[in-house]
XYZ file of C-alpha atoms in Angstrom:
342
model
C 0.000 0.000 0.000
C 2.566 2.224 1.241
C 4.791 2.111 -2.148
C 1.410 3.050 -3.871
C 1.555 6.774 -2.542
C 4.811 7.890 -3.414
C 3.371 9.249 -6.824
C 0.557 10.978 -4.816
C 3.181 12.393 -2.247
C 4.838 13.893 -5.478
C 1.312 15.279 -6.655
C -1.541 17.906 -5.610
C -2.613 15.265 -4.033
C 0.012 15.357 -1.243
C -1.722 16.568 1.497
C -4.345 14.683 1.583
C -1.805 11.192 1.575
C 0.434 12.771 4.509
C -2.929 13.357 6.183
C -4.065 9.643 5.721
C -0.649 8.237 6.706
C -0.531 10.244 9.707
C -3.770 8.487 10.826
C -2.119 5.254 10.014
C 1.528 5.899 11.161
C 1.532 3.687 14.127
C 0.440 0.635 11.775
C 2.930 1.791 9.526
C 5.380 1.889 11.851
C 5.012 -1.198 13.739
C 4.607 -3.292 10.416
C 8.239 -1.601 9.034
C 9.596 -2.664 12.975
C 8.385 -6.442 11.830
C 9.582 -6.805 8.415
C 13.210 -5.738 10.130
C 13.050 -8.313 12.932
C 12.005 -11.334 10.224
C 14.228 -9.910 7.397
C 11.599 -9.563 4.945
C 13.782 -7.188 2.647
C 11.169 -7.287 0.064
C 8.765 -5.187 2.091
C 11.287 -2.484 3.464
C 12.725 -2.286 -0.161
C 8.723 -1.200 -1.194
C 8.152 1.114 1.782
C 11.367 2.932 2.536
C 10.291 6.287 -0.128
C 7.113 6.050 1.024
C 7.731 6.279 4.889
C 10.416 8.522 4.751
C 9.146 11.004 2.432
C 6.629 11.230 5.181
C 8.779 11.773 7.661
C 11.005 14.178 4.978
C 7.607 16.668 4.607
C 5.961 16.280 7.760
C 9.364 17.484 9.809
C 9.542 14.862 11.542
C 13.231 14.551 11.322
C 14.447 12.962 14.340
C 11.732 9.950 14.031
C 13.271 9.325 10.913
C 16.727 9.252 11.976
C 15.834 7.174 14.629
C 14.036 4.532 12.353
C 16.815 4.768 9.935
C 19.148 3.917 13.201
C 17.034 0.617 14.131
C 16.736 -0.924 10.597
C 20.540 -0.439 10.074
C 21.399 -1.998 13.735
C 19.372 -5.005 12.315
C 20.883 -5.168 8.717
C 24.174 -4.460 9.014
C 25.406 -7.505 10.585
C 23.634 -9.352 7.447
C 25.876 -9.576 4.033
C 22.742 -10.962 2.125
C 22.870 -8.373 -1.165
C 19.504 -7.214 -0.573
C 20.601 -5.704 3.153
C 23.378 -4.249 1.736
C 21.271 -2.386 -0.448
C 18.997 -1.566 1.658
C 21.456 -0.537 4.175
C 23.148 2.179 1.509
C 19.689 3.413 1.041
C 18.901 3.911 4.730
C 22.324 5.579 5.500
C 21.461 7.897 2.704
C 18.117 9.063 4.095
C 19.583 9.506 7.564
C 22.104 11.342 6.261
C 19.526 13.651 4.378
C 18.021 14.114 8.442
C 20.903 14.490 9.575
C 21.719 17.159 7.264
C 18.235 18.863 7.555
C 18.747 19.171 11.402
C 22.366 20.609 11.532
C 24.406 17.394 12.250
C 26.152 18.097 9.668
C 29.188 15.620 10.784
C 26.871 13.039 10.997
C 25.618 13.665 7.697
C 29.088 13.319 6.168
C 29.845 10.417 8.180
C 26.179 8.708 6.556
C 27.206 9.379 3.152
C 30.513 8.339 3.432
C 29.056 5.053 5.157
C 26.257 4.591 2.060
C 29.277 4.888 -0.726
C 31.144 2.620 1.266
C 28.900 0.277 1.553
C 27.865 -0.412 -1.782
C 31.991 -0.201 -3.280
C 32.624 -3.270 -0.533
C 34.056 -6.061 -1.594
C 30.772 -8.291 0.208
C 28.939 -6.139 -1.823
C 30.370 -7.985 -4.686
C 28.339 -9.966 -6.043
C 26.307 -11.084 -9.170
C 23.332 -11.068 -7.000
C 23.940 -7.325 -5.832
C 25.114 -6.395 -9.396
C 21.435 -7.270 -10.828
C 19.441 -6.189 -7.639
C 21.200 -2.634 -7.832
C 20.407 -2.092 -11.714
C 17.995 -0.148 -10.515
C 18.280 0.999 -6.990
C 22.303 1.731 -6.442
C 21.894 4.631 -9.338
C 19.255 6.390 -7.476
C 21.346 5.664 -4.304
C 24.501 7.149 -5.869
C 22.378 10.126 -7.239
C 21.626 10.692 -3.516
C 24.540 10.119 -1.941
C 25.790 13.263 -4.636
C 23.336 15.589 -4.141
C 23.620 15.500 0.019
C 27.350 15.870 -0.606
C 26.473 18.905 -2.565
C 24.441 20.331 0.483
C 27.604 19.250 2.651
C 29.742 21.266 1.058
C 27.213 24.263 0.759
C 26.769 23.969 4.284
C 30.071 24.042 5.407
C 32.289 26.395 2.829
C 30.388 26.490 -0.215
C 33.223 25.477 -2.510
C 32.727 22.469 -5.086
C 28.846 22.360 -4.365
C 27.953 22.905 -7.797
C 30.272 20.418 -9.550
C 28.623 17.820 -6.883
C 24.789 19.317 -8.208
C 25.477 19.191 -11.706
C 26.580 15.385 -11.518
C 23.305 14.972 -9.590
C 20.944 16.572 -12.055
C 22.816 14.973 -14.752
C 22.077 11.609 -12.871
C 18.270 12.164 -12.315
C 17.594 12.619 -15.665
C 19.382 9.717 -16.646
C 17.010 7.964 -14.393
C 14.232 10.164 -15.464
C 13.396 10.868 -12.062
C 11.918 14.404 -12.082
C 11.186 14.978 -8.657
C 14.483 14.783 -7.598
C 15.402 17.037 -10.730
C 13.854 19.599 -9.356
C 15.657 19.582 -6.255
C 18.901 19.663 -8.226
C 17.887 22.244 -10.599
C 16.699 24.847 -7.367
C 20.163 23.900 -5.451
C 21.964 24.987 -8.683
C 19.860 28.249 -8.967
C 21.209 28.884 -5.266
C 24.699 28.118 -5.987
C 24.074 30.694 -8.813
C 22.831 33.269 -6.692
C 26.073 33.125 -4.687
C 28.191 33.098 -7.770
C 26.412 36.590 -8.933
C 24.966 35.218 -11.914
C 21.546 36.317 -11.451
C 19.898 35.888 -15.340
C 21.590 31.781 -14.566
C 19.675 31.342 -11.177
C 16.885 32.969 -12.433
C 17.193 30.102 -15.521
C 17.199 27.425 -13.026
C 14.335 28.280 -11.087
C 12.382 28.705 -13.994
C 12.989 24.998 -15.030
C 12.350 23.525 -11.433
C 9.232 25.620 -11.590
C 8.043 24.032 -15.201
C 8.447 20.218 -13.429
C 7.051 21.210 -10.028
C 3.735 22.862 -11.986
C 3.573 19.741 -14.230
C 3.539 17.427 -11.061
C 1.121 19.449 -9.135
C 3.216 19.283 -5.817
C 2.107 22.885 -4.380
C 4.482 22.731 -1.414
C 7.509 22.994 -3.972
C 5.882 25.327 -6.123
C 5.409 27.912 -3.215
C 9.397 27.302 -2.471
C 10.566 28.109 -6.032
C 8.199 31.357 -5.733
C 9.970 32.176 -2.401
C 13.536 31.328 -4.281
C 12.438 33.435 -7.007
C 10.809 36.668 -5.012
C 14.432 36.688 -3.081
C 16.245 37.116 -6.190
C 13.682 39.671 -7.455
C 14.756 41.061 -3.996
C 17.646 41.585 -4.816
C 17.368 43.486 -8.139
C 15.485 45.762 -6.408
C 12.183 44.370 -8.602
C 9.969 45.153 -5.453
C 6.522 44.181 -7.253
C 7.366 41.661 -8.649
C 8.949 40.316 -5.267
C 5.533 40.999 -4.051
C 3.791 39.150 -6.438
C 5.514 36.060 -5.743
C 5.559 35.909 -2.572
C 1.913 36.451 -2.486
C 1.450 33.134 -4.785
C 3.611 31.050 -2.616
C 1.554 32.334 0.584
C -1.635 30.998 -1.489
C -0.158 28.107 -2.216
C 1.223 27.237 1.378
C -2.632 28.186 3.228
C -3.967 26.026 -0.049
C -1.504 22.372 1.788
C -1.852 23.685 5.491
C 2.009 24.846 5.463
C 1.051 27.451 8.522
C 4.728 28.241 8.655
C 5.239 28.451 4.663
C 2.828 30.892 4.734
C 4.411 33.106 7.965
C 7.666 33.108 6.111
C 6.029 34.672 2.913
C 4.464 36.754 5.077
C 7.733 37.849 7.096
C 9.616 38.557 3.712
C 6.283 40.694 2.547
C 6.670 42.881 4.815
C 10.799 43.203 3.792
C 10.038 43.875 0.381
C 7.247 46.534 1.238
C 10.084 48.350 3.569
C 12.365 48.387 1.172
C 9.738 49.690 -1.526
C 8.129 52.438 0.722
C 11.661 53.283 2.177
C 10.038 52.663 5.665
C 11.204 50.629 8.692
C 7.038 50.719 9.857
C 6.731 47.895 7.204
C 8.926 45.896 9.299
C 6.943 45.491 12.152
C 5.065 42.421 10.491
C 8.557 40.288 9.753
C 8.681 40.800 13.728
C 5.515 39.393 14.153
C 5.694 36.662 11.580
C 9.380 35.835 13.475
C 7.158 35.202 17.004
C 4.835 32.908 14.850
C 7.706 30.734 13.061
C 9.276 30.638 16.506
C 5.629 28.975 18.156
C 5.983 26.717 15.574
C 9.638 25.466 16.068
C 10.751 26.477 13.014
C 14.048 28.306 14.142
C 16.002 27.987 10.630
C 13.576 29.999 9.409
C 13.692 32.767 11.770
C 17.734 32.678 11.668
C 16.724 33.383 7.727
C 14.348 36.523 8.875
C 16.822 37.778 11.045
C 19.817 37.631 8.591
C 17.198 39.572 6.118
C 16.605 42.005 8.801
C 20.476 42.674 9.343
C 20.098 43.531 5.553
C 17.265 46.189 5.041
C 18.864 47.978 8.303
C 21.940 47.869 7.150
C 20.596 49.640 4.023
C 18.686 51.962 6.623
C 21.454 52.776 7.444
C 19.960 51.804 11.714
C 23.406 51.316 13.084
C 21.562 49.981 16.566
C 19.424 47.575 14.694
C 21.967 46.555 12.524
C 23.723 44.678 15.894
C 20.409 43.993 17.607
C 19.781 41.854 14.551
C 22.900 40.217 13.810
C 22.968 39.383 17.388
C 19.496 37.932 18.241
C 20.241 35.400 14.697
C 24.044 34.443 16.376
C 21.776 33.624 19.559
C 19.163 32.264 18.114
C 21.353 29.952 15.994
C 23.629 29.369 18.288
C 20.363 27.959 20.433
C 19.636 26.048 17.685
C 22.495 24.554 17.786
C 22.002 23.447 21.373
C 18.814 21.463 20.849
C 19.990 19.934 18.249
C 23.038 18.274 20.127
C 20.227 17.878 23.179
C 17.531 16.066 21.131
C 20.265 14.009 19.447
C 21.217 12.766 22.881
């Protein structure tokens, strides 16, 4: 059943499949816990992109990693070519969690694990060479693409060479959704490299395939990508424009904290349009509502943007206030993270 609604996680229909498997997590759960204990490979192999994409859009992050930890614990002892498999492929998502959450040494240590894994000399066999046909590609596509976040996450250099080997993987595979990803990582690394018109490119493309699969989460994203560039060319309507699509979008799936980030950089683009620091007093408010929700990265995002517009303000004062509330409230990030991981 599970395997069924990957397509429909990748659809408009998305919210309404999350919703459903939330209802039926716990059987979920507990029928992924038996299929480890009695090594039925077959079963995990069908439900692992289903579960975890659940996991992946729900933010349910640490659940995942810790699922991801008791499969491995039960596989890793086994050298059947199946577990091997299946252990690169859980060492991969774990790594994406990982990742997501900060641990970024973890992360590294995941993918390194996953690569590892499936080069191994008791991963050698005919019977691993046919079962990975069609699984160790998309593995290796993964295990590329969270390198590429590594390395954007820690100095930035080399990320792109890492994306562009992804994205030319995915479309090897034909594997769209994943595409996507690559192409709006690439439009990032863009945007730091100063070629605007290029990032701009990008986004448009992840845009097409995201509006052709109906998945309105990752359309709203790609509008928020694409108002922040407009940002930054000073192109404050259509900014605005934009941003109010991707709020739409994000109160259309439920995404209550989607929709306060819009509406935090709304009222950044109006300041800087009505050359007004009143304007600003919503991205405050819109900060408090990201912060109810536990959605911290977010609000270190906000602040940095807030650093920004005072900066060009020319608010001395608020330039520091800001800069240090996001050091504090990253660095407090920082701290849960290493607590819940404990």
């Amino acid at each position: 059943w599970i395997n069924g609604q990957v397509p429909l996680l990748r659809s408009a229909k998305s919210v309404a499949t999350l919703d459903q498997m939330s209802i039926d997590l716990a059987n979920l759960n507990a029928a992924w816990r038996w299929s480890t204990e009695h090594g039925r490979f077959e079963l995990l192999d069908q439900a692992m992109e289903g579960l975890f994409t659940f996991y992946l859009r729900r933010h349910r992050y640490y659940e995942g990693i810790a699922l991801c930890e008791f499969t491995v614990q039960h596989l890793e002892s086994n050298l059947a070519p199946t577990a091997c498999v299946l252990c690169a492929m859980l060492w991969v998502w774990q790594g994406r969690f990982s990742q997501i959450v900060g641990e970024l040494a973890a992360a590294e240590h995941q993918n390194r694990m996953a690569a590892a894994l499936l080069e191994s000399d008791s991963a050698h066999s005919d019977a691993l060479r046919r079962l990975a046909v069609h699984t160790a590609p998309h593995v290796y596509a993964h295990i590329i693409m969270q390198r590429g976040h590594q390395l954007v996450s820690k100095e930035g250099a080399g990320a792109t060479d890492f994306f562009e080997d992804a994205l030319k993987r995915y479309r090897e595979l034909g594997d769209r959704w994943n595409e996507a990803h690559a192409l709006a990582a690439l439009a990032q690394q863009a945007v730091s490299a100063g070629n605007l018109s290029m990032s701009d490119r990008l986004n448009q493309q992840a845009l097409r395939i995201r509006k052709e699969m109906g998945e309105l989460s990752y359309i709203a994203t790609t509008h928020i990508d694409m108002a922040r560039l407009a940002l930054s060319n000073a192109r404050y309507d259509k900014a605005e424009n934009l941003l109010a699509a991707a709020q739409k979008y994000y109160l259309e799936v439920g995404d209550w904290a989607g929709a306060s980030r819009c509406r935090g950089y709304l009222g950044i683009v109006r300041a800087y349009r009505n050359h007004t620091e009143a304007e600003l007093v919503t991205v405050f408010e819109n900060i408090e509502a990201l912060g109810g929700l536990h959605r911290h990265a977010e609000q270190v995002e906000l602040f940095a943007e807030l650093a920004r517009i005072y900066t060009h303000f020319g608010n001395i004062e608020q330039i520091e206030m800001m800069t240090q509330r996001k050091l504090a409230l990253a660095s407090q990030l920082e701290h849960d993270l290493v607590k819940n991981s404990v």
